[in-house]
mmCIF file of C-alpha atoms in Angstrom:
data_model
loop_
_atom_site.group_PDB
_atom_site.id
_atom_site.type_symbol
_atom_site.label_atom_id
_atom_site.label_comp_id
_atom_site.label_asym_id
_atom_site.label_seq_id
_atom_site.Cartn_x
_atom_site.Cartn_y
_atom_site.Cartn_z
ATOM 1 C CA ASP U 1 -0.098 -0.240 0.106
ATOM 2 C CA ALA U 2 1.670 3.217 -1.225
ATOM 3 C CA GLY U 3 1.801 6.111 1.220
ATOM 4 C CA VAL U 4 1.648 9.801 0.208
ATOM 5 C CA THR U 5 4.195 10.494 -2.604
ATOM 6 C CA GLN U 6 5.349 13.854 -3.616
ATOM 7 C CA SER U 7 7.101 15.100 -6.635
ATOM 8 C CA PRO U 8 9.812 16.359 -7.401
ATOM 9 C CA THR U 9 11.898 16.018 -4.239
ATOM 10 C CA HIS U 10 14.148 19.042 -4.917
ATOM 11 C CA LEU U 11 13.535 22.043 -7.042
ATOM 12 C CA ILE U 12 15.459 25.375 -7.784
ATOM 13 C CA LYS U 13 13.788 28.390 -9.201
ATOM 14 C CA THR U 14 14.607 31.942 -9.665
ATOM 15 C CA ARG U 15 12.406 34.891 -8.358
ATOM 16 C CA GLY U 16 9.641 35.662 -10.486
ATOM 17 C CA GLN U 17 9.018 32.178 -11.853
ATOM 18 C CA GLN U 18 6.021 29.797 -11.475
ATOM 19 C CA VAL U 19 6.442 26.276 -9.933
ATOM 20 C CA THR U 20 3.913 23.351 -9.759
ATOM 21 C CA LEU U 21 4.408 20.737 -7.042
ATOM 22 C CA ARG U 22 2.454 17.373 -7.215
ATOM 23 C CA CYS U 23 1.045 15.051 -4.588
ATOM 24 C CA SER U 24 -0.473 11.426 -4.660
ATOM 25 C CA PRO U 25 -2.477 10.643 -1.600
ATOM 26 C CA LYS U 26 -2.340 7.471 0.238
ATOM 27 C CA SER U 27 -4.538 4.812 -1.350
ATOM 28 C CA GLY U 28 -8.227 5.470 -0.393
ATOM 29 C CA HIS U 29 -7.822 8.893 1.007
ATOM 30 C CA ASP U 30 -9.911 11.628 -0.583
ATOM 31 C CA THR U 31 -8.644 14.875 1.129
ATOM 32 C CA VAL U 32 -5.389 16.675 0.330
ATOM 33 C CA SER U 33 -3.796 19.336 2.490
ATOM 34 C CA TRP U 34 -0.821 21.295 1.802
ATOM 35 C CA TYR U 35 1.668 22.907 4.289
ATOM 36 C CA GLN U 36 4.852 24.985 3.824
ATOM 37 C CA GLN U 37 7.651 24.530 6.292
ATOM 38 C CA ALA U 38 10.300 27.137 6.553
ATOM 39 C CA LEU U 39 13.791 26.138 7.977
ATOM 40 C CA GLY U 40 13.439 25.769 11.702
ATOM 41 C CA GLN U 41 9.714 26.383 11.807
ATOM 42 C CA GLY U 42 6.705 24.154 12.172
ATOM 43 C CA PRO U 43 4.566 23.521 8.993
ATOM 44 C CA GLN U 44 2.042 26.270 8.128
ATOM 45 C CA PHE U 45 -1.394 25.326 6.800
ATOM 46 C CA ILE U 46 -1.935 26.605 3.059
ATOM 47 C CA PHE U 47 -5.092 24.954 2.012
ATOM 48 C CA GLN U 48 -6.935 21.641 1.815
ATOM 49 C CA TYR U 49 -8.766 20.063 -1.037
ATOM 50 C CA TYR U 50 -11.954 17.732 -0.817
ATOM 51 C CA GLU U 51 -14.001 16.763 -3.807
ATOM 52 C CA GLU U 52 -11.745 18.831 -6.220
ATOM 53 C CA GLU U 53 -12.669 22.044 -4.269
ATOM 54 C CA GLU U 54 -10.622 24.255 -2.017
ATOM 55 C CA ARG U 55 -12.478 24.139 1.229
ATOM 56 C CA GLN U 56 -10.375 26.060 3.842
ATOM 57 C CA ARG U 57 -7.265 28.330 3.354
ATOM 58 C CA GLY U 58 -4.735 29.677 5.632
ATOM 59 C CA ASN U 59 -2.902 32.940 5.498
ATOM 60 C CA PHE U 60 -1.350 32.445 2.019
ATOM 61 C CA PRO U 61 -1.681 35.184 -0.820
ATOM 62 C CA ASP U 62 -3.514 34.219 -4.231
ATOM 63 C CA ARG U 63 -0.088 33.599 -5.520
ATOM 64 C CA PHE U 64 -0.536 30.079 -3.999
ATOM 65 C CA SER U 65 -3.206 28.034 -5.675
ATOM 66 C CA GLY U 66 -4.042 24.477 -6.168
ATOM 67 C CA HIS U 67 -6.192 21.920 -7.663
ATOM 68 C CA GLN U 68 -7.433 18.300 -7.015
ATOM 69 C CA PHE U 69 -8.025 15.923 -9.818
ATOM 70 C CA PRO U 70 -10.984 13.199 -9.715
ATOM 71 C CA ASN U 71 -8.390 10.445 -9.012
ATOM 72 C CA TYR U 72 -7.693 12.741 -5.535
ATOM 73 C CA SER U 73 -4.163 13.671 -6.586
ATOM 74 C CA SER U 74 -3.236 17.270 -6.263
ATOM 75 C CA GLU U 75 -1.156 20.112 -7.353
ATOM 76 C CA LEU U 76 0.166 23.130 -5.686
ATOM 77 C CA ASN U 77 1.129 26.252 -7.908
ATOM 78 C CA VAL U 78 3.113 29.171 -6.717
ATOM 79 C CA ASN U 79 3.235 32.020 -9.133
ATOM 80 C CA ALA U 80 5.706 35.063 -9.236
ATOM 81 C CA LEU U 81 8.030 33.285 -6.717
ATOM 82 C CA LEU U 82 9.870 35.135 -3.891
ATOM 83 C CA LEU U 83 12.937 34.442 -2.035
ATOM 84 C CA GLY U 84 10.859 33.802 0.960
ATOM 85 C CA ASP U 85 9.081 31.108 -0.762
ATOM 86 C CA SER U 86 11.978 28.810 0.008
ATOM 87 C CA ALA U 87 10.844 26.048 2.168
ATOM 88 C CA LEU U 88 9.819 22.424 2.321
ATOM 89 C CA TYR U 89 6.239 21.929 0.884
ATOM 90 C CA LEU U 90 4.501 19.138 2.275
ATOM 91 C CA CYS U 91 1.403 17.248 1.326
ATOM 92 C CA ALA U 92 -0.715 15.342 3.654
ATOM 93 C CA SER U 93 -3.760 13.144 2.835
ATOM 94 C CA SER U 94 -6.665 11.877 5.101
ATOM 95 C CA LEU U 95 -9.999 10.503 4.932
ATOM 96 C CA GLU U 96 -12.950 12.795 5.157
ATOM 97 C CA THR U 97 -13.954 10.625 8.287
ATOM 98 C CA PRO U 98 -12.207 10.562 10.442
ATOM 99 C CA ARG U 99 -10.107 13.473 9.067
ATOM 100 C CA GLU U 100 -7.874 14.079 12.196
ATOM 101 C CA THR U 101 -5.405 11.628 11.132
ATOM 102 C CA GLN U 102 -3.165 12.986 8.441
ATOM 103 C CA TYR U 103 -0.585 11.206 6.575
ATOM 104 C CA PHE U 104 2.548 13.064 5.308
ATOM 105 C CA GLY U 105 4.502 12.817 2.217
ATOM 106 C CA PRO U 106 8.389 13.267 2.078
ATOM 107 C CA GLY U 107 8.022 16.977 0.850
ATOM 108 C CA THR U 108 9.479 18.864 -1.810
ATOM 109 C CA ARG U 109 12.228 21.075 -1.074
ATOM 110 C CA LEU U 110 12.248 24.300 -2.931
ATOM 111 C CA LEU U 111 14.832 26.825 -3.242
ATOM 112 C CA VAL U 112 14.164 30.347 -5.077
ATOM 113 C CA LEU U 113 17.440 32.223 -5.887
ATOM 114 C CA SER K 1 1.460 32.398 12.574
ATOM 115 C CA GLN K 2 2.215 29.630 14.884
ATOM 116 C CA GLN K 3 -0.402 28.382 17.371
ATOM 117 C CA GLY K 4 1.747 26.514 19.836
ATOM 118 C CA GLU K 5 5.005 26.758 21.183
ATOM 119 C CA GLU K 6 7.140 23.774 22.348
ATOM 120 C CA ASP K 7 9.303 23.847 25.064
ATOM 121 C CA PRO K 8 12.324 23.125 25.256
ATOM 122 C CA GLN K 9 13.333 24.112 21.923
ATOM 123 C CA ALA K 10 16.261 21.442 21.723
ATOM 124 C CA LEU K 11 16.651 18.598 24.266
ATOM 125 C CA SER K 12 19.674 16.230 24.668
ATOM 126 C CA ILE K 13 19.609 12.992 26.615
ATOM 127 C CA GLN K 14 21.225 9.571 26.837
ATOM 128 C CA GLU K 15 19.794 6.409 25.787
ATOM 129 C CA GLY K 16 17.333 5.047 28.205
ATOM 130 C CA GLU K 17 16.337 8.132 29.807
ATOM 131 C CA ASN K 18 13.034 9.838 29.562
ATOM 132 C CA ALA K 19 12.238 12.633 27.339
ATOM 133 C CA THR K 20 9.543 15.417 28.127
ATOM 134 C CA MET K 21 8.518 18.308 25.899
ATOM 135 C CA ASN K 22 5.723 20.572 26.346
ATOM 136 C CA CYS K 23 3.297 22.427 24.151
ATOM 137 C CA SER K 24 1.552 25.621 24.959
ATOM 138 C CA TYR K 25 -1.239 26.968 22.712
ATOM 139 C CA LYS K 26 -3.311 30.040 22.694
ATOM 140 C CA THR K 27 -6.763 29.525 21.814
ATOM 141 C CA SER K 28 -9.430 26.731 22.765
ATOM 142 C CA ILE K 29 -9.224 23.552 20.864
ATOM 143 C CA ASN K 30 -10.925 20.546 19.538
ATOM 144 C CA ASN K 31 -8.132 18.351 19.564
ATOM 145 C CA LEU K 32 -4.056 18.193 19.858
ATOM 146 C CA GLN K 33 -1.846 15.956 18.094
ATOM 147 C CA TRP K 34 1.907 15.145 18.469
ATOM 148 C CA TYR K 35 3.963 14.487 15.156
ATOM 149 C CA ARG K 36 7.620 13.403 14.664
ATOM 150 C CA GLN K 37 9.850 14.759 11.804
ATOM 151 C CA ASN K 38 13.006 13.174 10.876
ATOM 152 C CA SER K 39 15.712 15.273 9.279
ATOM 153 C CA GLY K 40 13.504 17.891 7.721
ATOM 154 C CA ARG K 41 11.206 15.075 5.926
ATOM 155 C CA GLY K 42 7.655 14.082 6.277
ATOM 156 C CA LEU K 43 5.847 14.111 9.517
ATOM 157 C CA VAL K 44 4.700 11.145 11.411
ATOM 158 C CA HIS K 45 1.513 11.171 13.267
ATOM 159 C CA LEU K 46 2.132 9.784 16.819
ATOM 160 C CA ILE K 47 -0.773 10.473 18.702
ATOM 161 C CA LEU K 48 -4.267 12.542 18.947
ATOM 162 C CA ILE K 49 -5.989 13.633 22.244
ATOM 163 C CA ARG K 50 -9.261 15.263 22.348
ATOM 164 C CA SER K 51 -10.292 18.370 24.527
ATOM 165 C CA ASN K 52 -12.266 16.184 26.733
ATOM 166 C CA GLU K 53 -9.357 13.635 27.493
ATOM 167 C CA ARG K 54 -6.598 14.315 30.105
ATOM 168 C CA GLU K 55 -4.128 11.581 29.118
ATOM 169 C CA LYS K 56 -3.295 8.954 26.420
ATOM 170 C CA HIS K 57 -0.828 6.317 26.147
ATOM 171 C CA SER K 58 0.633 4.800 22.959
ATOM 172 C CA GLY K 59 3.608 2.376 23.552
ATOM 173 C CA ARG K 60 6.454 4.306 25.104
ATOM 174 C CA LEU K 61 4.399 7.684 24.379
ATOM 175 C CA ARG K 62 2.416 9.436 27.092
ATOM 176 C CA VAL K 63 0.463 12.356 26.220
ATOM 177 C CA THR K 64 -1.212 14.665 28.721
ATOM 178 C CA LEU K 65 -3.613 17.703 28.137
ATOM 179 C CA ASP K 66 -4.531 20.524 30.448
ATOM 180 C CA THR K 67 -7.065 22.542 28.813
ATOM 181 C CA SER K 68 -7.324 25.081 31.682
ATOM 182 C CA LYS K 69 -3.513 25.982 31.071
ATOM 183 C CA LYS K 70 -3.712 25.570 27.470
ATOM 184 C CA SER K 71 -0.736 23.190 27.442
ATOM 185 C CA SER K 72 -0.037 19.694 26.564
ATOM 186 C CA SER K 73 3.129 17.240 27.241
ATOM 187 C CA LEU K 74 4.694 14.578 25.516
ATOM 188 C CA LEU K 75 6.842 12.012 27.538
ATOM 189 C CA ILE K 76 8.829 9.300 25.637
ATOM 190 C CA THR K 77 9.972 6.881 28.036
ATOM 191 C CA ALA K 78 13.319 4.725 27.743
ATOM 192 C CA SER K 79 14.411 6.635 24.737
ATOM 193 C CA ARG K 80 16.474 5.082 21.920
ATOM 194 C CA ALA K 81 18.778 6.689 19.405
ATOM 195 C CA ALA K 82 16.031 6.241 16.818
ATOM 196 C CA ASP K 83 13.677 8.726 18.669
ATOM 197 C CA THR K 84 16.137 11.408 17.762
ATOM 198 C CA ALA K 85 14.110 13.837 15.638
ATOM 199 C CA SER K 86 11.850 16.979 15.918
ATOM 200 C CA TYR K 87 8.653 16.814 17.724
ATOM 201 C CA PHE K 88 5.648 19.008 16.823
ATOM 202 C CA CYS K 89 2.359 19.675 18.458
ATOM 203 C CA ALA K 90 -0.597 20.649 16.207
ATOM 204 C CA THR K 91 -4.090 21.943 17.163
ATOM 205 C CA SER K 92 -7.475 21.999 15.747
ATOM 206 C CA LYS K 93 -9.834 24.804 17.015
ATOM 207 C CA SER K 94 -13.207 22.825 16.223
ATOM 208 C CA ALA K 95 -14.462 19.807 14.929
ATOM 209 C CA GLY K 96 -15.572 21.547 11.766
ATOM 210 C CA THR K 97 -12.237 23.026 10.783
ATOM 211 C CA TYR K 98 -9.714 21.525 8.607
ATOM 212 C CA LYS K 99 -6.981 23.631 9.513
ATOM 213 C CA TYR K 100 -4.157 22.311 11.944
ATOM 214 C CA ILE K 101 -1.959 24.852 13.232
ATOM 215 C CA PHE K 102 1.518 23.532 14.199
ATOM 216 C CA GLY K 103 3.940 24.732 16.968
ATOM 217 C CA THR K 104 7.558 25.571 16.357
ATOM 218 C CA GLY K 105 9.013 22.108 17.487
ATOM 219 C CA THR K 106 11.225 20.456 19.903
ATOM 220 C CA ARG K 107 14.494 19.098 18.520
ATOM 221 C CA LEU K 108 15.365 15.890 20.396
ATOM 222 C CA LYS K 109 18.693 14.235 20.371
ATOM 223 C CA VAL K 110 19.170 10.964 21.905
ATOM 224 C CA LEU K 111 22.787 9.962 22.537
ATOM 225 C CA ALA K 112 23.869 6.327 22.345
#
């Protein structure tokens, strides 16, 4: 049973560019959440997708957008990259019920130069 | 912004000793969870405690919750080198929210 997978594992971009990160949830899971984790900090909630819709969002600008596909996989898009977007991006999947237990992927480490 | 603050920020102990780390949070919660993270990679869910519970156990882990003090503690007994990791608490404000707010983490190092 495959766990949560994310791609790519590492990425280097320059300021102003756009990036797309991908996540495949754990088998059977229908809910995907995205988190940003800056170095030395705890993860910060970006948004959550369920039934292909964003249903809750953290304090992140509109430059951060996402999508969920019918197979429950998800993408995180970040436009107009800033140096401060450099972080580990984590995807977590869960069932709608119970939704408290999240399974995290290994993350994508993004470096913006 | 971070909801929780873990204390201490870093902890170094000998193998076999117990490790205790604390989490304080600011607002009322529905439940609190503890996670482990190895070397800046994905997080692993350890234990969940609901606001109406005071203590839970899972193997070598013991979690307490004091809602009056808005704090929780994680105790790892008989620590092993493999327990070396960062530990985070995460809180959910209500049953209807999908957003978990993580603390700043405690970096635990267990020396063999």
